[in-house]
PDB file of C-alpha atoms in Angstrom:
ATOM      1  CA  THR A  33    -113.093 -16.736  67.185  1.00 45.00           C
ATOM      2  CA  ASP A  34    -110.261 -18.295  65.279  1.00 49.00           C
ATOM      3  CA  ILE A  35    -109.876 -15.348  63.074  1.00 47.00           C
ATOM      4  CA  ARG A  36    -110.035 -12.760  66.005  1.00 50.00           C
ATOM      5  CA  TYR A  37    -107.448 -14.334  67.727  1.00 47.00           C
ATOM      6  CA  ARG A  38    -105.158 -14.803  64.775  1.00 47.00           C
ATOM      7  CA  LYS A  39    -105.383 -11.139  64.096  1.00 44.00           C
ATOM      8  CA  SER A  40    -104.510 -10.088  67.576  1.00 48.00           C
ATOM      9  CA  VAL A  41    -101.323 -12.348  67.660  1.00 50.00           C
ATOM     10  CA  ASP A  42     -98.055 -10.506  68.248  1.00 53.00           C
ATOM     11  CA  GLU A  43     -95.686 -12.905  66.437  1.00 54.00           C
ATOM     12  CA  ALA A  44     -92.463 -11.617  67.910  1.00 50.00           C
ATOM     13  CA  GLY A  45     -94.264 -11.241  71.378  1.00 53.00           C
ATOM     14  CA  LEU A  46     -95.557 -14.730  71.004  1.00 49.00           C
ATOM     15  CA  ALA A  47     -92.113 -16.342  70.339  1.00 50.00           C
ATOM     16  CA  ARG A  48     -90.267 -14.246  73.068  1.00 52.00           C
ATOM     17  CA  GLU A  49     -93.290 -15.592  75.645  1.00 54.00           C
ATOM     18  CA  TYR A  50     -92.618 -19.265  74.397  1.00 49.00           C
ATOM     19  CA  ALA A  51     -88.669 -18.892  75.185  1.00 49.00           C
ATOM     20  CA  LYS A  52     -89.333 -17.360  78.454  1.00 53.00           C
ATOM     21  CA  ASN A  53     -91.721 -20.264  79.539  1.00 50.00           C
ATOM     22  CA  THR A  54     -89.170 -23.094  78.127  1.00 48.00           C
ATOM     23  CA  VAL A  55     -86.361 -24.065  80.380  1.00 42.00           C
ATOM     24  CA  GLN A  56     -84.262 -25.412  77.448  1.00 47.00           C
ATOM     25  CA  LYS A  57     -84.834 -22.435  74.852  1.00 49.00           C
ATOM     26  CA  LYS A  58     -83.023 -19.499  74.976  1.00 52.00           C
ATOM     27  CA  ILE A  59     -84.016 -18.411  71.570  1.00 50.00           C
ATOM     28  CA  ALA A  60     -87.499 -19.214  69.872  1.00 49.00           C
ATOM     29  CA  PHE A  61     -88.920 -18.488  66.316  1.00 49.00           C
ATOM     30  CA  PHE A  62     -92.497 -17.840  65.462  1.00 46.00           C
ATOM     31  CA  ASP A  63     -94.250 -20.566  63.672  1.00 53.00           C
ATOM     32  CA  GLU A  64     -97.982 -21.419  63.144  1.00 56.00           C
ATOM     33  CA  THR A  65     -98.138 -23.783  65.968  1.00 57.00           C
ATOM     34  CA  LEU A  66     -97.691 -21.027  68.465  1.00 49.00           C
ATOM     35  CA  VAL A  67    -100.801 -19.260  66.976  1.00 54.00           C
ATOM     36  CA  ASP A  68    -102.795 -22.545  67.091  1.00 62.00           C
ATOM     37  CA  ASP A  69    -101.829 -22.960  71.050  1.00 65.00           C
ATOM     38  CA  VAL A  70    -103.163 -19.397  71.518  1.00 69.00           C
ATOM     39  CA  VAL A  71    -106.301 -20.093  69.511  1.00 71.00           C
ATOM     40  CA  ARG A  72    -106.735 -23.114  71.409  1.00 79.00           C
ATOM     41  CA  THR A  73    -106.270 -21.674  74.726  1.00 84.00           C
ATOM     42  CA  GLY A  74    -108.780 -18.980  73.927  1.00 84.00           C
ATOM     43  CA  ALA A  75    -111.318 -21.083  72.813  1.00 85.00           C
ATOM     44  CA  ILE A  76    -111.109 -23.138  75.921  1.00 88.00           C
ATOM     45  CA  GLU A  77    -111.207 -20.071  77.983  1.00 90.00           C
ATOM     46  CA  GLU A  78    -114.370 -18.820  76.202  1.00 89.00           C
ATOM     47  CA  ALA A  79    -116.162 -22.032  76.861  1.00 87.00           C
ATOM     48  CA  GLU A  80    -115.213 -22.850  80.297  1.00 91.00           C
ATOM     49  CA  ASP A  81    -118.104 -20.870  82.329  1.00 92.00           C
ATOM     50  CA  ALA A  82    -120.725 -22.388  79.952  1.00 93.00           C
ATOM     51  CA  ALA A  83    -119.552 -25.707  80.290  1.00 92.00           C
ATOM     52  CA  LEU A  84    -119.585 -25.921  84.180  1.00 94.00           C
ATOM     53  CA  GLU A  85    -123.064 -24.212  83.950  1.00 95.00           C
ATOM     54  CA  ASN A  86    -124.106 -26.959  81.462  1.00 94.00           C
ATOM     55  CA  GLU A  87    -122.580 -29.823  83.601  1.00 94.00           C
ATOM     56  CA  GLU A  88    -120.345 -30.836  80.592  1.00 96.00           C
ATOM     57  CA  PHE A  89    -117.522 -31.752  83.170  1.00 96.00           C
ATOM     58  CA  LYS A  90    -118.166 -35.434  84.300  1.00 96.00           C
ATOM     59  CA  VAL A  91    -116.539 -37.519  87.168  1.00 96.00           C
ATOM     60  CA  TYR A  92    -114.828 -40.674  86.143  1.00 96.00           C
ATOM     61  CA  ILE A  93    -113.643 -43.013  88.517  1.00 96.00           C
ATOM     62  CA  GLN A  94    -110.601 -44.796  88.011  1.00 95.00           C
ATOM     63  CA  PRO A  95    -110.455 -47.960  90.060  1.00 94.00           C
ATOM     64  CA  LYS A  96    -107.814 -48.896  92.468  1.00 92.00           C
ATOM     65  CA  PHE A  97    -107.177 -52.675  92.765  1.00 92.00           C
ATOM     66  CA  ARG A  98    -105.511 -55.004  95.492  1.00 90.00           C
ATOM     67  CA  TYR A  99    -104.193 -58.325  94.046  1.00 87.00           C
ATOM     68  CA  ASN A 100    -103.194 -60.990  96.480  1.00 82.00           C
ATOM     69  CA  GLY A 101    -101.836 -63.472  93.778  1.00 82.00           C
ATOM     70  CA  GLN A 102    -105.337 -65.244  93.192  1.00 85.00           C
ATOM     71  CA  LYS A 103    -107.717 -62.766  92.744  1.00 87.00           C
ATOM     72  CA  SER A 104    -108.093 -58.810  92.682  1.00 88.00           C
ATOM     73  CA  GLU A 105    -110.533 -56.759  94.335  1.00 90.00           C
ATOM     74  CA  VAL A 106    -111.363 -52.772  94.103  1.00 90.00           C
ATOM     75  CA  ILE A 107    -110.183 -51.056  97.203  1.00 91.00           C
ATOM     76  CA  GLY A 108    -110.818 -47.480  96.270  1.00 94.00           C
ATOM     77  CA  GLY A 109    -110.961 -45.132  93.257  1.00 96.00           C
ATOM     78  CA  GLU A 110    -109.567 -42.004  92.158  1.00 95.00           C
ATOM     79  CA  ALA A 111    -111.965 -39.055  90.712  1.00 96.00           C
ATOM     80  CA  LEU A 112    -110.965 -37.883  87.394  1.00 95.00           C
ATOM     81  CA  VAL A 113    -112.327 -35.274  85.152  1.00 95.00           C
ATOM     82  CA  ARG A 114    -113.665 -35.478  81.750  1.00 95.00           C
ATOM     83  CA  TRP A 115    -115.094 -32.873  79.493  1.00 95.00           C
ATOM     84  CA  ILE A 116    -117.865 -33.953  77.300  1.00 95.00           C
ATOM     85  CA  ASP A 117    -119.142 -30.958  75.051  1.00 92.00           C
ATOM     86  CA  GLN A 118    -122.646 -30.520  74.020  1.00 90.00           C
ATOM     87  CA  ASN A 119    -121.667 -32.371  70.859  1.00 90.00           C
ATOM     88  CA  GLY A 120    -120.469 -35.146  72.896  1.00 92.00           C
ATOM     89  CA  ASP A 121    -116.777 -34.791  71.905  1.00 92.00           C
ATOM     90  CA  ILE A 122    -114.410 -35.585  74.661  1.00 93.00           C
ATOM     91  CA  LYS A 123    -111.556 -32.826  75.326  1.00 90.00           C
ATOM     92  CA  PRO A 124    -108.352 -34.407  76.708  1.00 88.00           C
ATOM     93  CA  PRO A 125    -107.469 -33.328  80.294  1.00 91.00           C
ATOM     94  CA  ASP A 126    -104.174 -32.435  79.279  1.00 91.00           C
ATOM     95  CA  GLU A 127    -105.567 -29.992  76.835  1.00 91.00           C
ATOM     96  CA  PHE A 128    -107.564 -28.007  79.261  1.00 93.00           C
ATOM     97  CA  ILE A 129    -106.313 -28.692  82.927  1.00 92.00           C
ATOM     98  CA  PRO A 130    -103.078 -26.470  82.191  1.00 90.00           C
ATOM     99  CA  VAL A 131    -105.340 -23.895  81.141  1.00 91.00           C
ATOM    100  CA  PHE A 132    -107.379 -23.789  84.048  1.00 91.00           C
ATOM    101  CA  GLU A 133    -104.201 -24.010  86.334  1.00 88.00           C
ATOM    102  CA  GLU A 134    -102.924 -20.737  84.538  1.00 87.00           C
ATOM    103  CA  ASN A 135    -106.192 -18.766  84.716  1.00 89.00           C
ATOM    104  CA  GLY A 136    -107.453 -19.666  88.067  1.00 88.00           C
ATOM    105  CA  PHE A 137    -110.529 -21.579  86.944  1.00 92.00           C
ATOM    106  CA  ILE A 138    -109.020 -24.878  88.292  1.00 91.00           C
ATOM    107  CA  MET A 139    -110.723 -23.665  91.693  1.00 90.00           C
ATOM    108  CA  GLU A 140    -114.059 -23.712  90.267  1.00 93.00           C
ATOM    109  CA  LEU A 141    -113.474 -26.820  88.618  1.00 95.00           C
ATOM    110  CA  ASP A 142    -111.915 -28.425  91.955  1.00 93.00           C
ATOM    111  CA  GLN A 143    -115.066 -27.173  93.925  1.00 94.00           C
ATOM    112  CA  TYR A 144    -117.423 -28.861  91.232  1.00 96.00           C
ATOM    113  CA  MET A 145    -115.710 -32.123  91.141  1.00 96.00           C
ATOM    114  CA  TRP A 146    -115.579 -32.407  95.306  1.00 96.00           C
ATOM    115  CA  GLU A 147    -119.429 -31.887  95.349  1.00 97.00           C
ATOM    116  CA  GLU A 148    -120.172 -34.217  92.266  1.00 97.00           C
ATOM    117  CA  VAL A 149    -117.997 -37.033  94.157  1.00 98.00           C
ATOM    118  CA  CYS A 150    -119.851 -36.389  97.267  1.00 98.00           C
ATOM    119  CA  LYS A 151    -123.107 -36.786  95.682  1.00 97.00           C
ATOM    120  CA  LEU A 152    -121.951 -39.642  93.928  1.00 97.00           C
ATOM    121  CA  LEU A 153    -120.818 -41.294  97.598  1.00 97.00           C
ATOM    122  CA  ARG A 154    -124.112 -40.089  98.763  1.00 97.00           C
ATOM    123  CA  ARG A 155    -126.118 -41.960  95.958  1.00 97.00           C
ATOM    124  CA  TRP A 156    -124.154 -45.348  96.654  1.00 96.00           C
ATOM    125  CA  LEU A 157    -125.039 -44.983 100.094  1.00 96.00           C
ATOM    126  CA  ASP A 158    -128.542 -44.679  99.677  1.00 97.00           C
ATOM    127  CA  GLU A 159    -128.530 -47.426  97.253  1.00 97.00           C
ATOM    128  CA  GLY A 160    -126.934 -49.790  99.631  1.00 96.00           C
ATOM    129  CA  LYS A 161    -123.778 -50.189  97.698  1.00 94.00           C
ATOM    130  CA  ARG A 162    -120.649 -51.136  99.195  1.00 91.00           C
ATOM    131  CA  LEU A 163    -118.515 -48.016  99.411  1.00 93.00           C
ATOM    132  CA  VAL A 164    -114.710 -47.912  98.721  1.00 95.00           C
ATOM    133  CA  PRO A 165    -112.779 -44.705  99.357  1.00 96.00           C
ATOM    134  CA  ILE A 166    -112.544 -42.116  96.278  1.00 97.00           C
ATOM    135  CA  SER A 167    -109.807 -39.644  96.340  1.00 96.00           C
ATOM    136  CA  VAL A 168    -110.005 -36.292  94.960  1.00 95.00           C
ATOM    137  CA  ASN A 169    -107.636 -33.987  93.754  1.00 91.00           C
ATOM    138  CA  VAL A 170    -106.586 -30.481  95.453  1.00 90.00           C
ATOM    139  CA  SER A 171    -104.654 -28.321  93.359  1.00 82.00           C
ATOM    140  CA  ARG A 172    -101.893 -26.407  94.782  1.00 76.00           C
ATOM    141  CA  THR A 173    -103.738 -23.098  93.392  1.00 74.00           C
ATOM    142  CA  TYR A 174    -106.412 -23.882  95.892  1.00 75.00           C
ATOM    143  CA  LEU A 175    -103.909 -24.093  98.967  1.00 74.00           C
ATOM    144  CA  SER A 176    -102.870 -20.577  98.810  1.00 68.00           C
ATOM    145  CA  LYS A 177    -106.118 -18.901  98.229  1.00 69.00           C
ATOM    146  CA  TYR A 178    -108.889 -20.369 100.623  1.00 74.00           C
ATOM    147  CA  ASP A 179    -109.568 -22.638 103.876  1.00 86.00           C
ATOM    148  CA  VAL A 180    -110.057 -25.704 101.572  1.00 90.00           C
ATOM    149  CA  VAL A 181    -110.284 -28.114 104.508  1.00 93.00           C
ATOM    150  CA  ASP A 182    -113.221 -26.271 105.979  1.00 94.00           C
ATOM    151  CA  TYR A 183    -114.740 -26.098 102.609  1.00 94.00           C
ATOM    152  CA  ILE A 184    -114.539 -29.871 101.949  1.00 96.00           C
ATOM    153  CA  SER A 185    -115.396 -30.727 105.458  1.00 96.00           C
ATOM    154  CA  GLN A 186    -118.536 -28.887 104.986  1.00 97.00           C
ATOM    155  CA  LEU A 187    -119.490 -30.889 101.892  1.00 97.00           C
ATOM    156  CA  VAL A 188    -119.017 -34.178 103.683  1.00 97.00           C
ATOM    157  CA  SER A 189    -121.010 -32.876 106.571  1.00 97.00           C
ATOM    158  CA  MET A 190    -123.940 -31.437 104.319  1.00 97.00           C
ATOM    159  CA  TYR A 191    -123.930 -35.015 102.395  1.00 98.00           C
ATOM    160  CA  GLU A 192    -123.360 -36.819 105.238  1.00 97.00           C
ATOM    161  CA  ILE A 193    -120.585 -38.864 104.121  1.00 96.00           C
ATOM    162  CA  PRO A 194    -118.390 -40.998 106.535  1.00 96.00           C
ATOM    163  CA  ILE A 195    -115.047 -39.215 106.376  1.00 96.00           C
ATOM    164  CA  GLN A 196    -112.886 -42.127 105.420  1.00 96.00           C
ATOM    165  CA  TYR A 197    -114.523 -42.511 101.799  1.00 97.00           C
ATOM    166  CA  LEU A 198    -113.391 -39.219 100.700  1.00 97.00           C
ATOM    167  CA  GLN A 199    -109.790 -39.065 100.369  1.00 96.00           C
ATOM    168  CA  ILE A 200    -107.733 -36.063  99.747  1.00 94.00           C
ATOM    169  CA  GLU A 201    -104.878 -35.838  97.063  1.00 92.00           C
ATOM    170  CA  ILE A 202    -102.655 -32.857  97.229  1.00 85.00           C
ATOM    171  CA  THR A 203    -101.169 -32.155  93.603  1.00 69.00           C
ATOM    172  CA  GLU A 204     -98.077 -30.612  95.158  1.00 58.00           C
ATOM    173  CA  THR A 205     -94.572 -31.713  93.890  1.00 54.00           C
ATOM    174  CA  SER A 206     -92.562 -29.814  96.507  1.00 53.00           C
ATOM    175  CA  GLU A 207     -92.814 -29.820 100.282  1.00 62.00           C
ATOM    176  CA  ASN A 208     -93.252 -26.036 101.381  1.00 76.00           C
ATOM    177  CA  GLU A 209     -94.680 -24.755 104.584  1.00 80.00           C
ATOM    178  CA  GLU A 210     -98.148 -23.913 102.897  1.00 80.00           C
ATOM    179  CA  THR A 211     -98.636 -27.562 101.873  1.00 81.00           C
ATOM    180  CA  ILE A 212     -97.636 -29.224 105.352  1.00 83.00           C
ATOM    181  CA  ALA A 213     -99.651 -26.860 107.131  1.00 84.00           C
ATOM    182  CA  CYS A 214    -102.599 -27.746 104.909  1.00 86.00           C
ATOM    183  CA  ALA A 215    -101.868 -31.549 104.851  1.00 86.00           C
ATOM    184  CA  LYS A 216    -101.812 -31.139 108.960  1.00 89.00           C
ATOM    185  CA  LYS A 217    -104.964 -29.599 109.028  1.00 91.00           C
ATOM    186  CA  PHE A 218    -106.656 -32.262 106.673  1.00 92.00           C
ATOM    187  CA  LYS A 219    -105.342 -34.912 109.014  1.00 93.00           C
ATOM    188  CA  ASP A 220    -106.693 -33.264 112.015  1.00 95.00           C
ATOM    189  CA  ALA A 221    -110.026 -33.010 110.302  1.00 95.00           C
ATOM    190  CA  GLY A 222    -110.119 -36.686 109.895  1.00 95.00           C
ATOM    191  CA  PHE A 223    -109.163 -37.067 106.297  1.00 96.00           C
ATOM    192  CA  THR A 224    -106.758 -39.676 104.494  1.00 94.00           C
ATOM    193  CA  LEU A 225    -104.361 -37.568 102.798  1.00 90.00           C
ATOM    194  CA  MET A 226    -102.146 -38.472  99.901  1.00 87.00           C
ATOM    195  CA  MET A 227     -99.563 -36.531  97.733  1.00 78.00           C
ATOM    196  CA  ASP A 228     -99.778 -36.428  93.931  1.00 70.00           C
ATOM    197  CA  ASP A 229     -96.668 -35.189  92.085  1.00 60.00           C
TER     198      ASP A 229
END
């Protein structure tokens, strides 16, 4: 894989693309780190489908605490994705998430994560554990493509999750008409909504 990507690299074109996609740079020079980025991206894209099929993407819950001056209590959590490959190696999210956002695979990963969180909440309910709200990310890529509110509502219904325990974080840095309309639809459906910039 490494050799194939390295042979196909247009060095001048790669430097031009880097300059075009970097705000501060008007001029760029080719160096081997640009090739390394292309190779790394290519390897991630080659592995993404098999990783999803093999359930290499794992849900980790980052707890949210409330501290009242004497003690702290867990009041919720945020679902984070971790990619643990077949060898047990963990790929950092900042390495693969930007690639998935660029190539559109983030939509498949989002769907997978939403369902995995619903399964987790269902399991906790069945085991009689105390539930706390878990927030899941909805990437801005998804907002313009599909009826995400209907999709997540169907998951909540299918797994019989009380709606207040699945919170929605829209990963959008600017308020535009599309985001506002989607936020209203989520709220109308009964979801708790948060913005994540």
